[in-house]
Short mmCIF file of C-alpha atoms and ligand atoms in Angstrom, two decimals:
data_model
loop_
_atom_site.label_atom_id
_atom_site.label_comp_id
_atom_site.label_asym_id
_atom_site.label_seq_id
_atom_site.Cartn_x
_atom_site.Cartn_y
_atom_site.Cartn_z
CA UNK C 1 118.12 156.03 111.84
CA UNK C 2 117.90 155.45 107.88
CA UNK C 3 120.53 152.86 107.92
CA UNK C 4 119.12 150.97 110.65
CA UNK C 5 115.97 150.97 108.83
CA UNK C 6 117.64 150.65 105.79
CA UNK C 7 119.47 147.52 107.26
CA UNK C 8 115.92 146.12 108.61
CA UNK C 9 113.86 146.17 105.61
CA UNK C 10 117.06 144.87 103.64
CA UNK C 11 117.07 141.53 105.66
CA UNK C 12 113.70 141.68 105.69
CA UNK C 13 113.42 141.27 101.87
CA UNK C 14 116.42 138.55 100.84
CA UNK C 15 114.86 136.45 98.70
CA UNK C 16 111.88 138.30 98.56
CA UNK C 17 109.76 139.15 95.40
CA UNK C 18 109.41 142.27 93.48
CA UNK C 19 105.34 142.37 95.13
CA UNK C 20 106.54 141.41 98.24
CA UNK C 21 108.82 144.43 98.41
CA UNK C 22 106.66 146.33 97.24
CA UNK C 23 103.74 145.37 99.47
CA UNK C 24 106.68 146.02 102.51
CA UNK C 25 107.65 149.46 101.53
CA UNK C 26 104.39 150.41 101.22
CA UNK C 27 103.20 149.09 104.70
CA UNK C 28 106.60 150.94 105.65
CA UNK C 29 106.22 154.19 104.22
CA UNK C 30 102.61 154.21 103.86
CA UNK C 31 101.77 157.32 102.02
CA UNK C 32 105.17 158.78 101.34
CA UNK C 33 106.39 156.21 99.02
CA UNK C 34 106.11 157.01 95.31
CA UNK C 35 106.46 155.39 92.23
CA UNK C 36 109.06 157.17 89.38
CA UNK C 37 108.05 155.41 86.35
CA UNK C 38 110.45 156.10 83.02
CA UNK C 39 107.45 154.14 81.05
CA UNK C 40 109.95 151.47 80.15
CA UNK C 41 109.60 148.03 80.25
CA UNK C 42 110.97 147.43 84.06
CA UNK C 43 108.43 149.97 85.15
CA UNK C 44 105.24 148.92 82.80
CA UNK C 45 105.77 145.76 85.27
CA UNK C 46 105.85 147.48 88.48
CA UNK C 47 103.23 149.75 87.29
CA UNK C 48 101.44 146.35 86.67
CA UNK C 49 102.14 144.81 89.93
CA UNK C 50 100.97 148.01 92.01
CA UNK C 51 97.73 148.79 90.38
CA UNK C 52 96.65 144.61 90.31
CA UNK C 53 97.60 144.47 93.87
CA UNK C 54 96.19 148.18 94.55
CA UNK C 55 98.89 149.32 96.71
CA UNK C 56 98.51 152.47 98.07
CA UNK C 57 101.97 154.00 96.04
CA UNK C 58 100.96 156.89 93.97
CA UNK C 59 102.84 156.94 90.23
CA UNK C 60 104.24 159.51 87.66
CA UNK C 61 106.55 160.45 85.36
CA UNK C 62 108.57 163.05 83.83
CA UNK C 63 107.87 164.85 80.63
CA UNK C 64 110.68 166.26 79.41
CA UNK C 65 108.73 167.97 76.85
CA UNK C 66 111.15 165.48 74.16
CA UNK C 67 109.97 162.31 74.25
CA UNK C 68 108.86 159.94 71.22
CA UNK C 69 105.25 159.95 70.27
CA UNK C 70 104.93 156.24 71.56
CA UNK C 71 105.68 157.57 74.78
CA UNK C 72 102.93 159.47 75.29
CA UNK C 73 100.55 157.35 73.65
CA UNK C 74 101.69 154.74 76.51
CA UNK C 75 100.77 157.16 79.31
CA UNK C 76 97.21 156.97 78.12
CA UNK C 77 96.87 153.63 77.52
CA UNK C 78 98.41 151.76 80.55
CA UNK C 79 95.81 155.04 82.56
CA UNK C 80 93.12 153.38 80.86
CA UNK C 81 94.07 149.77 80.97
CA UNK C 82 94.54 149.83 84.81
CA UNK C 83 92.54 152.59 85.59
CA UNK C 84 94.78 154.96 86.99
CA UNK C 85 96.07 158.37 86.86
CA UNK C 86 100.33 158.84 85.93
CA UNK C 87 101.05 162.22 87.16
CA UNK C 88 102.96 164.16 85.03
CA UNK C 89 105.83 166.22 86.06
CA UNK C 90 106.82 169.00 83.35
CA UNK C 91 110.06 171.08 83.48
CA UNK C 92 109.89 174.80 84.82
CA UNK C 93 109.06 176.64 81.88
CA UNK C 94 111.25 179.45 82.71
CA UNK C 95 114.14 177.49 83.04
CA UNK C 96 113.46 175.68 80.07
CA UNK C 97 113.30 178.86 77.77
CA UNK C 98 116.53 180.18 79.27
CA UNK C 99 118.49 177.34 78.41
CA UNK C 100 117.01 176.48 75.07
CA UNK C 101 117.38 180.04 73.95
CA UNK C 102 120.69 180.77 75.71
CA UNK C 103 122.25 177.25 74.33
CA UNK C 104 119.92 176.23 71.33
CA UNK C 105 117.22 174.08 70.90
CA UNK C 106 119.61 170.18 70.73
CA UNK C 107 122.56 171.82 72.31
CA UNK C 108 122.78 168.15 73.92
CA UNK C 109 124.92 166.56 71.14
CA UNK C 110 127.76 169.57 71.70
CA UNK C 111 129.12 169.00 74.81
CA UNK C 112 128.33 166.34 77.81
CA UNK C 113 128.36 169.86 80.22
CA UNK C 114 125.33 171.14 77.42
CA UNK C 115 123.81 167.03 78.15
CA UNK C 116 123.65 167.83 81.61
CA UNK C 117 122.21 170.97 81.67
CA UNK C 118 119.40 169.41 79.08
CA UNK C 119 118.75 166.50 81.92
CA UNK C 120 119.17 169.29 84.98
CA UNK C 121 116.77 171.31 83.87
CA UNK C 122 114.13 168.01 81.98
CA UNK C 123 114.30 165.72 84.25
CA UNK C 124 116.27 165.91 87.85
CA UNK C 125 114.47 169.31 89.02
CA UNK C 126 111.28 167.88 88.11
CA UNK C 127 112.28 164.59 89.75
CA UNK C 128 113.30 167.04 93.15
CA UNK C 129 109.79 168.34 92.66
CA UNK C 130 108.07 165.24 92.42
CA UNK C 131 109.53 163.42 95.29
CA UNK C 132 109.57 166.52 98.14
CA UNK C 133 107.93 165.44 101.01
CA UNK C 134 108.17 161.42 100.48
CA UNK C 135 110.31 159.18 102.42
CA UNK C 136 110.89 156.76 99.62
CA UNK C 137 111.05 155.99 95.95
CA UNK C 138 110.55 153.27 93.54
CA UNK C 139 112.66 153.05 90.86
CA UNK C 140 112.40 150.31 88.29
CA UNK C 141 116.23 149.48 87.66
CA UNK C 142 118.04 145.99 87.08
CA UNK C 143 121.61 145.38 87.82
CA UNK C 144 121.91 143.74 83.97
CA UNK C 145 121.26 146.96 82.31
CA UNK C 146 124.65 148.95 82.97
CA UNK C 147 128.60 149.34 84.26
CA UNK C 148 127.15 151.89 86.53
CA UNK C 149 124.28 149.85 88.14
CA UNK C 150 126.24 146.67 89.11
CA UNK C 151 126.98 147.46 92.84
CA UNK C 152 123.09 148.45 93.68
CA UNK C 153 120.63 147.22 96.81
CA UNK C 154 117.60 146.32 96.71
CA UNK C 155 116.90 149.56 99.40
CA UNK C 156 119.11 152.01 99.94
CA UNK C 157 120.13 155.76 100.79
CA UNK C 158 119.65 158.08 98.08
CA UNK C 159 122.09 160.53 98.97
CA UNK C 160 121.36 162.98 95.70
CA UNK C 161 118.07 163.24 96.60
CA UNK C 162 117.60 162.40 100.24
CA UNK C 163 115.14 159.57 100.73
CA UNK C 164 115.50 156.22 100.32
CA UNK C 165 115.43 154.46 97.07
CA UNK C 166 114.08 150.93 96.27
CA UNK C 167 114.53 149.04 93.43
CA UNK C 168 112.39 145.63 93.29
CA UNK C 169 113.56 144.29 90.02
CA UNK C 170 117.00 144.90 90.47
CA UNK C 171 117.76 141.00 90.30
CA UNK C 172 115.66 140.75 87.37
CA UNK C 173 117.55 139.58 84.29
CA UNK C 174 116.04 140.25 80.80
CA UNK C 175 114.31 137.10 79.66
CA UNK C 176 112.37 137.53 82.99
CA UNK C 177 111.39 140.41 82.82
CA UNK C 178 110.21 139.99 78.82
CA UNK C 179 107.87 136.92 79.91
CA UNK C 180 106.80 138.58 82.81
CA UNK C 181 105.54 141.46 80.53
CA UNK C 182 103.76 139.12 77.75
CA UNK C 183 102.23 136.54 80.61
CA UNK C 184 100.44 139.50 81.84
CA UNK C 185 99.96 141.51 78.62
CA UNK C 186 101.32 144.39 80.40
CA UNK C 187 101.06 147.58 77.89
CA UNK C 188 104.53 148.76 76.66
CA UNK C 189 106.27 151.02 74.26
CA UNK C 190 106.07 149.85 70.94
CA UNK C 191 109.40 150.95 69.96
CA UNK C 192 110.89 148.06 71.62
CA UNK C 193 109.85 145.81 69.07
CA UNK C 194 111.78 147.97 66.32
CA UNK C 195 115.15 147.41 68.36
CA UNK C 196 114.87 150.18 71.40
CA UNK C 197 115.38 147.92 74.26
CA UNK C 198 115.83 151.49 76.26
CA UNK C 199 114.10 154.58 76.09
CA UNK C 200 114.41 158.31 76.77
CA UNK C 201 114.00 161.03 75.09
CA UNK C 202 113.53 160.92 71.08
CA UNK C 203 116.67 163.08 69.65
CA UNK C 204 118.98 161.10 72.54
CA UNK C 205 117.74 157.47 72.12
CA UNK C 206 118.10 155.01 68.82
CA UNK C 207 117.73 151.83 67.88
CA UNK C 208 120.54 149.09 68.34
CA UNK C 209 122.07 146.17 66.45
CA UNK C 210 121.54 142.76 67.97
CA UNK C 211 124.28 142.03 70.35
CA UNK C 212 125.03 145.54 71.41
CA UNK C 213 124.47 146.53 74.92
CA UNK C 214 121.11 147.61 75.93
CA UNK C 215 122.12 150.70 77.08
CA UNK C 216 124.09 151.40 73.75
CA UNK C 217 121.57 153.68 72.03
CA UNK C 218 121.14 156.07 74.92
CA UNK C 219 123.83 159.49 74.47
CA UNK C 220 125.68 156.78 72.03
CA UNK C 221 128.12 159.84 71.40
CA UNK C 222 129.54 159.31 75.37
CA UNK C 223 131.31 156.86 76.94
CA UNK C 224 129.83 154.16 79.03
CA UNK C 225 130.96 155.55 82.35
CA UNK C 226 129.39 158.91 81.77
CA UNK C 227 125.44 158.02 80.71
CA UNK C 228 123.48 158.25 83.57
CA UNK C 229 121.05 161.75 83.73
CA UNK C 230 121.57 162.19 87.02
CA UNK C 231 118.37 160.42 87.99
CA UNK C 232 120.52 157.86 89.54
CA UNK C 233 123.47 158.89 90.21
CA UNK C 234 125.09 157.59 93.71
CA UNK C 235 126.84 159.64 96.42
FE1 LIG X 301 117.71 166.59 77.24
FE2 LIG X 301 118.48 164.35 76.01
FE3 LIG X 301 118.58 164.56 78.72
FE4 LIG X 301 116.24 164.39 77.38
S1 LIG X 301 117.86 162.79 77.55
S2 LIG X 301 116.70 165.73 79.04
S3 LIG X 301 116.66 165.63 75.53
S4 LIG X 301 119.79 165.71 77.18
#
């Protein structure tokens, strides 16, 4: 039944753009469609484009408990700006303590097993949490922004998680995406104007030279292949 659907609203939306998708899923899914936003640029637009057009998606995000200042200091401005409310998602405290104590506090650097558990236990049960009970998530990925996002859809099954995932500014390259963000003086991290084009968490992010790739300061101690959380991970 999924890939039917899945099929439908795919035609549906060739050529479409990133509001019009939007503006579908939501008629589609109605109230069980949600909105993951990482707070990076790609989702400061669709954050944007939802709460100008007021479509009914509710929006949050993780806190992994690590992230940089800025980070934070963007949750409360673009709530302000837009007047809206980001839920927060925070790990399971019990969890947390086990694996911080049992592994140490940056145990992430030691092993890409130790990286995993960090992101299991930060980010993808919260994420599990967050989107129980909806039928679909936005995500704010582009196809430009890594080896391992090249062969996306604009909708598809998310098999990890079990609902389907839609990604509206997957065809989105850079440059686009960078004027579409100063036209509308969309709030956004200020680190990315000290050379973070991508952001996580504070001890696993850093800035890059020009030239690198943007995904170059994220877990720069791993290969390529290997840095995705989990968040997105197919099949
Ligand atoms: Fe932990 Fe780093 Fe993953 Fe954040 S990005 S959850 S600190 S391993």
């Amino acid at each position: 039944m999924y890939k039917e659907l899945i099929n439908d609203i795919n035609n549906q939306l060739t050529g479409s753009s990133a509001e019009e998708i939007i503006r579908t899923c939501a008629e589609n899914f109605k109230d069980k469609l949600v909105f993951a936003s990482s707070l990076g640029l790609e989702d400061q637009a669709i954050t944007h484009i939802i709460a100008s057009n007021n479509f009914p998606v509710s929006i949050f995000t993780l806190d992994t408990g690590r992230l940089f200042y800025e980070s934070y200091d963007l949750i409360e401005k673009t709530e302000s700006k837009y007047k809206i409310k980001i839920n927060i998602f925070s790990p399971n405290t019990n969890k947390l303590q086990e694996l911080v104590n049992e592994k140490g506090i940056n145990m992430f650097y030691y092993s890409i097993e130790n990286r995993k558990a960090c992101c299991e236990v930060r980010k993808i049960e919260p994420l599990q949490r967050a989107l129980k009970g909806n039928n679909a998530w936005i995500c704010g990925l582009r196809r430009e922004q890594s080896v391992t996002r090249k062969d996306l859809d604009i909708i598809e099954w998310d098999e990890n998680n079990g609902l389907i995932k839609v990604n509206p500014l997957l065809n989105w390259t850079e440059n686009q995406l960078n004027d579409y963000i100063k036209t509308n003086k969309i709030p956004y991290n200020t680190l990315h104007d000290n050379g973070f084009p991508s952001i996580g968490c504070a001890p696993c992010t850093r800035a890059i030279a020009e030239g690198e790739d943007i995904r170059a300061g994220r877990w720069w101690w791993e290969s390529p292949e290997t840095k995705e959380c989990g968040l997105h991970k197919r099949g």
